[in-house]
Tab-separated table of C-alpha atoms in Angstrom:
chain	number	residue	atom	x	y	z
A	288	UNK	CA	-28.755	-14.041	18.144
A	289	UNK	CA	-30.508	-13.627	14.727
A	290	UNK	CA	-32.324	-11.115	15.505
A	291	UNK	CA	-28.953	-8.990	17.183
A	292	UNK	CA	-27.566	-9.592	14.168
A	293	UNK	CA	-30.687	-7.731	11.741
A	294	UNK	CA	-30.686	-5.220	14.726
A	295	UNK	CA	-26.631	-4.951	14.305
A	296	UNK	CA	-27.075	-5.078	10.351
A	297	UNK	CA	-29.676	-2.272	10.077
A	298	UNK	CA	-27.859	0.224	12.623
A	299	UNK	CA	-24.482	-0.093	9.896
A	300	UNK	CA	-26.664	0.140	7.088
A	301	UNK	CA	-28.029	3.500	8.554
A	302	UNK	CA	-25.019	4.378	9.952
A	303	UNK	CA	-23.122	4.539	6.425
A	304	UNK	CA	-25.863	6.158	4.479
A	305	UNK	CA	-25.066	8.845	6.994
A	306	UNK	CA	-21.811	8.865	6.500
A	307	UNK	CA	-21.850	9.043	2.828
A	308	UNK	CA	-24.072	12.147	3.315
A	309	UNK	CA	-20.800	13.400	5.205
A	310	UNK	CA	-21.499	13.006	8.905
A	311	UNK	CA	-18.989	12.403	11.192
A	312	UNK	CA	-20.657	11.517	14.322
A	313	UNK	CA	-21.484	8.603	12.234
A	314	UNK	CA	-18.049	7.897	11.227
A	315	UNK	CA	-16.938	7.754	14.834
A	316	UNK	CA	-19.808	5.309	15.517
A	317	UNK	CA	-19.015	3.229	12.481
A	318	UNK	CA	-15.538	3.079	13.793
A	319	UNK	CA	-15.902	2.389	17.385
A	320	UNK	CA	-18.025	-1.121	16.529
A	321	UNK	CA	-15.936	-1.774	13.647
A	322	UNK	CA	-12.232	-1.153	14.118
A	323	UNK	CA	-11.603	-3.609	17.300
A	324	UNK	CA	-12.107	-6.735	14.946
A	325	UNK	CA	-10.360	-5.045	12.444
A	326	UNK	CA	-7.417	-4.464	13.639
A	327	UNK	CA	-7.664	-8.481	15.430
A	328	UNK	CA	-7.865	-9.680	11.955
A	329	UNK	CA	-5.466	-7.794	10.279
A	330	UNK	CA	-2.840	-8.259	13.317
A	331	UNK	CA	-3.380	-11.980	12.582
A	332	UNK	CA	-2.360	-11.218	8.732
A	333	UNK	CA	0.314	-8.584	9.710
A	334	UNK	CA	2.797	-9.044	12.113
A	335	UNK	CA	3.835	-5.005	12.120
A	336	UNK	CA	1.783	-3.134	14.545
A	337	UNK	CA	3.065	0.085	12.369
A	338	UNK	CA	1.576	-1.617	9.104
A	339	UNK	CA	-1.330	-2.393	10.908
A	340	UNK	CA	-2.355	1.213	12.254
A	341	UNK	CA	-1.808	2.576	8.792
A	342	UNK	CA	-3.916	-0.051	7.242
A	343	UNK	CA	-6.819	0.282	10.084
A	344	UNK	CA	-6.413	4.356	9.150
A	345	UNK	CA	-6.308	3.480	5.050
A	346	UNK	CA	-9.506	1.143	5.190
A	347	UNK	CA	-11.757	3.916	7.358
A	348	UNK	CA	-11.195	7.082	4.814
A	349	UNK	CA	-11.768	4.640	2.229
A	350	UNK	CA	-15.314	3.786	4.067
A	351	UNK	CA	-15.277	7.537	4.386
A	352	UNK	CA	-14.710	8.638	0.541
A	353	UNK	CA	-16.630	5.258	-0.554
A	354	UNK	CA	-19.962	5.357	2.066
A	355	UNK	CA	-22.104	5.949	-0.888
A	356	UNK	CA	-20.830	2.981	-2.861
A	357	UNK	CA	-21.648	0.685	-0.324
A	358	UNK	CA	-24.463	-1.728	-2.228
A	359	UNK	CA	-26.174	-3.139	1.180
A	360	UNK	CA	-24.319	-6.386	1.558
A	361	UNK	CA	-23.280	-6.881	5.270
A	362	UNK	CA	-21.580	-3.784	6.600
A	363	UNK	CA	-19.027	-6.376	8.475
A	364	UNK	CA	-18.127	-8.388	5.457
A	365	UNK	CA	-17.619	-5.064	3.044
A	366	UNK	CA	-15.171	-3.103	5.432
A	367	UNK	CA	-13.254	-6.530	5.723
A	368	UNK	CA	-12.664	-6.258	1.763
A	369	UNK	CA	-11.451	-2.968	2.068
A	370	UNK	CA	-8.993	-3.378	5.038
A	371	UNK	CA	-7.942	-6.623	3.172
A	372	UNK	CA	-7.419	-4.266	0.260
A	373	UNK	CA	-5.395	-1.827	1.578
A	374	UNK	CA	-3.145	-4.737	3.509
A	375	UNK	CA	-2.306	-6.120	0.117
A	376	UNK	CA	-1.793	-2.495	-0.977
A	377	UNK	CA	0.491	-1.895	1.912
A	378	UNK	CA	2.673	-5.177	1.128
A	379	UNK	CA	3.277	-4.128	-2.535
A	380	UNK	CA	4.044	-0.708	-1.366
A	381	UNK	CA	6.956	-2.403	1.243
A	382	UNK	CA	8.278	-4.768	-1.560
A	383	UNK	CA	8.410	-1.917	-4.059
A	384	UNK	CA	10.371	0.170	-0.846
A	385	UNK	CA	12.569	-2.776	0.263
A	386	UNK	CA	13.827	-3.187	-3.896
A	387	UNK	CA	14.281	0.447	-4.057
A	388	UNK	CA	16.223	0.386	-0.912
A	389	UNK	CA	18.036	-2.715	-1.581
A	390	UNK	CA	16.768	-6.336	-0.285
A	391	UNK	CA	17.665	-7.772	3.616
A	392	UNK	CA	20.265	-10.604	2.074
A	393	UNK	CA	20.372	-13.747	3.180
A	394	UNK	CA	22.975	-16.413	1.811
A	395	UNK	CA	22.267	-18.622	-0.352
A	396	UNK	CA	23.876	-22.041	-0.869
A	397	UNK	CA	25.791	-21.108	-4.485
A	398	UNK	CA	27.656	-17.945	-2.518
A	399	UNK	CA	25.325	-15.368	-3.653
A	400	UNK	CA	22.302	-13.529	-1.960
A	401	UNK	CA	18.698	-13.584	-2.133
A	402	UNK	CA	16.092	-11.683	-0.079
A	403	UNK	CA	14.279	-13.007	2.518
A	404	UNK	CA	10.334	-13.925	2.290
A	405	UNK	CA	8.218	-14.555	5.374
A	406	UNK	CA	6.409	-17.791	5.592
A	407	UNK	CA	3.117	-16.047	5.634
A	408	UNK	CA	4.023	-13.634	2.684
A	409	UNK	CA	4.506	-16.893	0.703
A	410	UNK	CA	1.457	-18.705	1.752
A	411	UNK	CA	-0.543	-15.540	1.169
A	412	UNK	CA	0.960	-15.006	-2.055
A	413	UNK	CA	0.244	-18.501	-3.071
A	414	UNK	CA	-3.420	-17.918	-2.038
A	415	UNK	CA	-4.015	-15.158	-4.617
A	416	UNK	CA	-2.361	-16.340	-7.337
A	417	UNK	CA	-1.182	-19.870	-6.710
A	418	UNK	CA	-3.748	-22.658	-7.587
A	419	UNK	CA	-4.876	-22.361	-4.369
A	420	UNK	CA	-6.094	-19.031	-5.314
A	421	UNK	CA	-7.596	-20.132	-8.737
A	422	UNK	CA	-8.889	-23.107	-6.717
A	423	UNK	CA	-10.728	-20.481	-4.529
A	424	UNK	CA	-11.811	-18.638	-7.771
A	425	UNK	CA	-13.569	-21.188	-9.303
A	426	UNK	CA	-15.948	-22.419	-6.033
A	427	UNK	CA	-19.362	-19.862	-5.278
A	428	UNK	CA	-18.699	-16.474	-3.508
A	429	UNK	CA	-20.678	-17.956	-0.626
A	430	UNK	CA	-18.398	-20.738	0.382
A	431	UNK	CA	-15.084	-18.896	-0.604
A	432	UNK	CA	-16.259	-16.264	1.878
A	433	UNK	CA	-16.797	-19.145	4.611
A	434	UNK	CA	-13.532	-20.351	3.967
A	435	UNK	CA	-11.578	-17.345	3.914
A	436	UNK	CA	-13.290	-16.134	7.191
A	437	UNK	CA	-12.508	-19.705	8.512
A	438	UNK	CA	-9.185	-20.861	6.843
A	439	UNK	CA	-7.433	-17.772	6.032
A	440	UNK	CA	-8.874	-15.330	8.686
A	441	UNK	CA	-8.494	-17.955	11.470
A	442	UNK	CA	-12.062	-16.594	13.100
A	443	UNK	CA	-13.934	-19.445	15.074
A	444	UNK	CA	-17.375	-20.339	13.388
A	445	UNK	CA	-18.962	-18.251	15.484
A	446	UNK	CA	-17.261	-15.115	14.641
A	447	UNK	CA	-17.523	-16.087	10.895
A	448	UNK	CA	-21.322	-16.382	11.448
A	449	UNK	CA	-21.430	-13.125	13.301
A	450	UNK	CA	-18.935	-11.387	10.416
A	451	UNK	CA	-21.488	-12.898	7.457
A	452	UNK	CA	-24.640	-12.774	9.115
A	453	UNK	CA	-25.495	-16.184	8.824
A	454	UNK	CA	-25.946	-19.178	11.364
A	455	UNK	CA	-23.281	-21.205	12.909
A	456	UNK	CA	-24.731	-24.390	11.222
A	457	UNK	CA	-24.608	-22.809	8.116
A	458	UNK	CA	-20.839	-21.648	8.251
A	459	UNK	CA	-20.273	-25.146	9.175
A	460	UNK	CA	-21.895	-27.334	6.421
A	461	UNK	CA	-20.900	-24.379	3.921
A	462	UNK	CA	-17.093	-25.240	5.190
A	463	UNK	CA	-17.531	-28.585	4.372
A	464	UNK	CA	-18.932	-28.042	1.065
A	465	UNK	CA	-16.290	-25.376	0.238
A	466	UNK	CA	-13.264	-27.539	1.428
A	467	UNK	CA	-14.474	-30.376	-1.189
A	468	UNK	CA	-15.305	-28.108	-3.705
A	469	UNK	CA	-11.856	-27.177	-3.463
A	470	UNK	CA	-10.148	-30.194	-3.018
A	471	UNK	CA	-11.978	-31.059	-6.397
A	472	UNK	CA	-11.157	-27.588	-7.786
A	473	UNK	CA	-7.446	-28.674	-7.139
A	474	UNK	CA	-7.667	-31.718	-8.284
A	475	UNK	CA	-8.623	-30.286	-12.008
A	476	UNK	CA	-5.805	-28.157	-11.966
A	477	UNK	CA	-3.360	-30.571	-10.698
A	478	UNK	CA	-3.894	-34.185	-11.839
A	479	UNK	CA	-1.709	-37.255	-10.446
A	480	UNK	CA	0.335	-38.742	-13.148
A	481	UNK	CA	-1.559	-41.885	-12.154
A	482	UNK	CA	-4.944	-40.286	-13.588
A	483	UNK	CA	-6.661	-39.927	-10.586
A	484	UNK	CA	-7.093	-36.512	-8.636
A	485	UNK	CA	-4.146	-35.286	-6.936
């Protein structure tokens, strides 16, 4: 599998230096192994089908315009920023729309109205900039990667191996690490009024 995966690894690498020297034959190749998982993982963050074509679109002229900026890391991992990227992008552009256009009401107990937030737009929210997401901020790149692939992706350890290019052992002792590294990062943030960690 290693090896498939240096094979796999060196074929994107080559694929976006010719892309960032404008070729679209390369583009189309870079698409056709890439967007399939794409659009799986953003359909699991995005319940619109709509949202998630425009995003899937967004994230490949991005690749497109940005080829050249690409700074080796794992082809897999860096489109997944971007598309992740424009999904957020896409979400601020719909709440700046829906207060524009006025907010779908739903009652609230006192008489008056208040819009209506999805369950995941809240837990997402709270994982940027909750203390979840400061949490996150303050463990290494490596095992916030594992967990978001994991946790917040939903992708089975060995589709989080395959996405980082790393092991399936690895993604699984890094997960461990990661989810007490947090649990302590949490801990410092939010303290039981006993003194111990939360």
């Amino acid at each position: 599998m290693g090896g498939q995966r240096e094979k796999d690894g060196a074929g994107d690498a080559a694929l976006l230096r010719a892309v960032a020297a404008g070729d679209p034959a390369a583009m189309a190749d870079l698409y056709d192994r890439h967007a399939g998982w794409l659009h799986a993982r953003l359909t699991r963050r995005c319940a619109d089908p709509e949202v998630v074509r425009e995003v899937l679109q967004d994230t490949f002229v991005t690749v497109w315009r940005s080829a050249a900026g690409h700074r080796g890391e794992e082809a897999g991992g860096w489109l997944w920023t971007i598309a992740a990227r424009r999904l957020v992008d896409a979400r601020r552009a719909q709440e700046r729309a829906a207060r524009v256009a006025g907010p779908p009401l739903e009652p609230e107990p006192h008489g008056g109205y208040e819009p209506a937030a999805s369950a995941e737009d809240r837990v997402l929210a709270g994982l940027e900039y909750g203390d979840v997401g400061t949490a996150l901020d303050r463990i290494s790149p490596e095992l916030r990667e594992v967990l978001r692939a994991t946790v917040v992706d939903g992708l089975s350890t060995r589709e989080a191996a395959r996405l980082l290019g790393i092991p399936e052992g690895t993604v699984k002792s890094r997960a461990r690490r990661a989810r007490a590294e947090l649990r302590t990062a949490l801990g410092h943030l939010n303290p039981s009024p006993l003194g111990g960690m939360a």
